[in-house]
Amino acid sequence: MGLATVYRHLRQLQQQGRVRCRHLPTGEALYAPVEQDRHHVTCVDCGQTRALHHCPIHDLEVSTDQQQDFQLLFHTLEFFGLCTACQAKQQGVNHSSDSPCQ
């Protein structure tokens, strides 16, 4: 099976609301079933990602008039920032012993 076929099928699953896709700052796409309601904090420098333990918007409801004829399938939530090691690197401090970026 070709890679184009795999991505075409993933896109179809996403359009059916069966999988969600998250894009990392590196351009990498990660797919997961929508039943796994996981959200992440991602470092924009090294790409380190940590899962949030709960969804802060899980109980949020979108009113019918805001949906405007959309059938909602899933939601995503991403936070982007700098991890401690990358902050230190940008400030010119070297913490190579505890840096996950190297």
Coordinates of N, CA and C in Angstrom, one line a residue, residues 3 7 10 14 20-32 40 42-49 76 78 80:
L3 N 2.0 5.3 0.4 CA 1.8 6.3 1.4 C 0.7 7.2 1.1
Y7 N -2.5 8.2 3.6 CA -3.0 9.6 4.0 C -4.4 9.9 3.4
L10 N -6.7 8.2 6.0 CA -6.7 9.0 7.2 C -7.5 10.2 7.0
Q14 N -10.9 11.2 9.1 CA -11.0 12.5 9.7 C -12.3 13.2 9.3
R20 N -8.8 12.3 14.8 CA -8.4 13.7 14.8 C -6.9 13.8 14.4
C21 N -6.6 15.0 13.9 CA -5.2 15.2 13.5 C -4.6 16.4 14.2
R22 N -3.4 16.3 14.7 CA -2.8 17.4 15.3 C -1.5 17.6 14.6
H23 N -1.1 18.9 14.3 CA 0.1 19.3 13.6 C 1.1 19.9 14.5
L24 N 2.3 19.3 14.5 CA 3.4 19.8 15.4 C 4.0 21.0 14.7
P25 N 4.8 21.8 15.4 CA 5.5 22.9 14.8 C 6.5 22.5 13.7
T26 N 6.9 21.2 13.8 CA 7.8 20.7 12.8 C 7.2 20.3 11.4
G27 N 5.8 20.4 11.4 CA 5.1 20.0 10.2 C 4.5 18.6 10.3
E28 N 5.0 17.8 11.3 CA 4.6 16.4 11.4 C 3.1 16.4 11.8
A29 N 2.3 15.5 11.2 CA 0.9 15.3 11.6 C 0.8 14.0 12.4
L30 N 0.0 14.1 13.5 CA -0.2 13.0 14.3 C -1.7 12.7 14.3
Y31 N -2.1 11.4 14.1 CA -3.5 11.1 14.1 C -3.8 10.2 15.3
A32 N -5.1 10.4 15.8 CA -5.5 9.6 17.0 C -7.0 9.5 16.9
H40 N -2.7 18.9 24.3 CA -1.2 19.0 24.5 C -0.7 20.4 24.7
T42 N 2.9 22.1 23.6 CA 4.0 21.7 22.8 C 5.0 22.9 22.7
C43 N 6.3 22.5 22.8 CA 7.4 23.5 22.7 C 7.6 23.8 21.2
V44 N 7.6 25.1 20.9 CA 7.7 25.5 19.5 C 9.2 25.4 19.0
D45 N 10.1 25.3 19.9 CA 11.5 25.2 19.6 C 12.0 23.7 19.4
C46 N 11.9 22.9 20.4 CA 12.4 21.5 20.3 C 11.3 20.5 19.9
G47 N 10.0 20.9 20.1 CA 8.9 20.0 19.7 C 8.5 19.1 20.9
Q48 N 9.1 19.2 22.0 CA 8.7 18.4 23.2 C 7.2 18.7 23.4
T49 N 6.5 17.6 23.7 CA 5.0 17.6 23.9 C 4.6 16.9 25.2
T76 N -10.2 20.2 18.8 CA -8.8 20.1 19.2 C -8.5 21.3 20.0
E78 N -4.7 23.0 21.4 CA -3.3 23.0 21.5 C -2.8 24.3 22.1
F80 N 0.9 26.3 22.7 CA 2.3 26.3 22.2 C 3.1 27.3 23.0

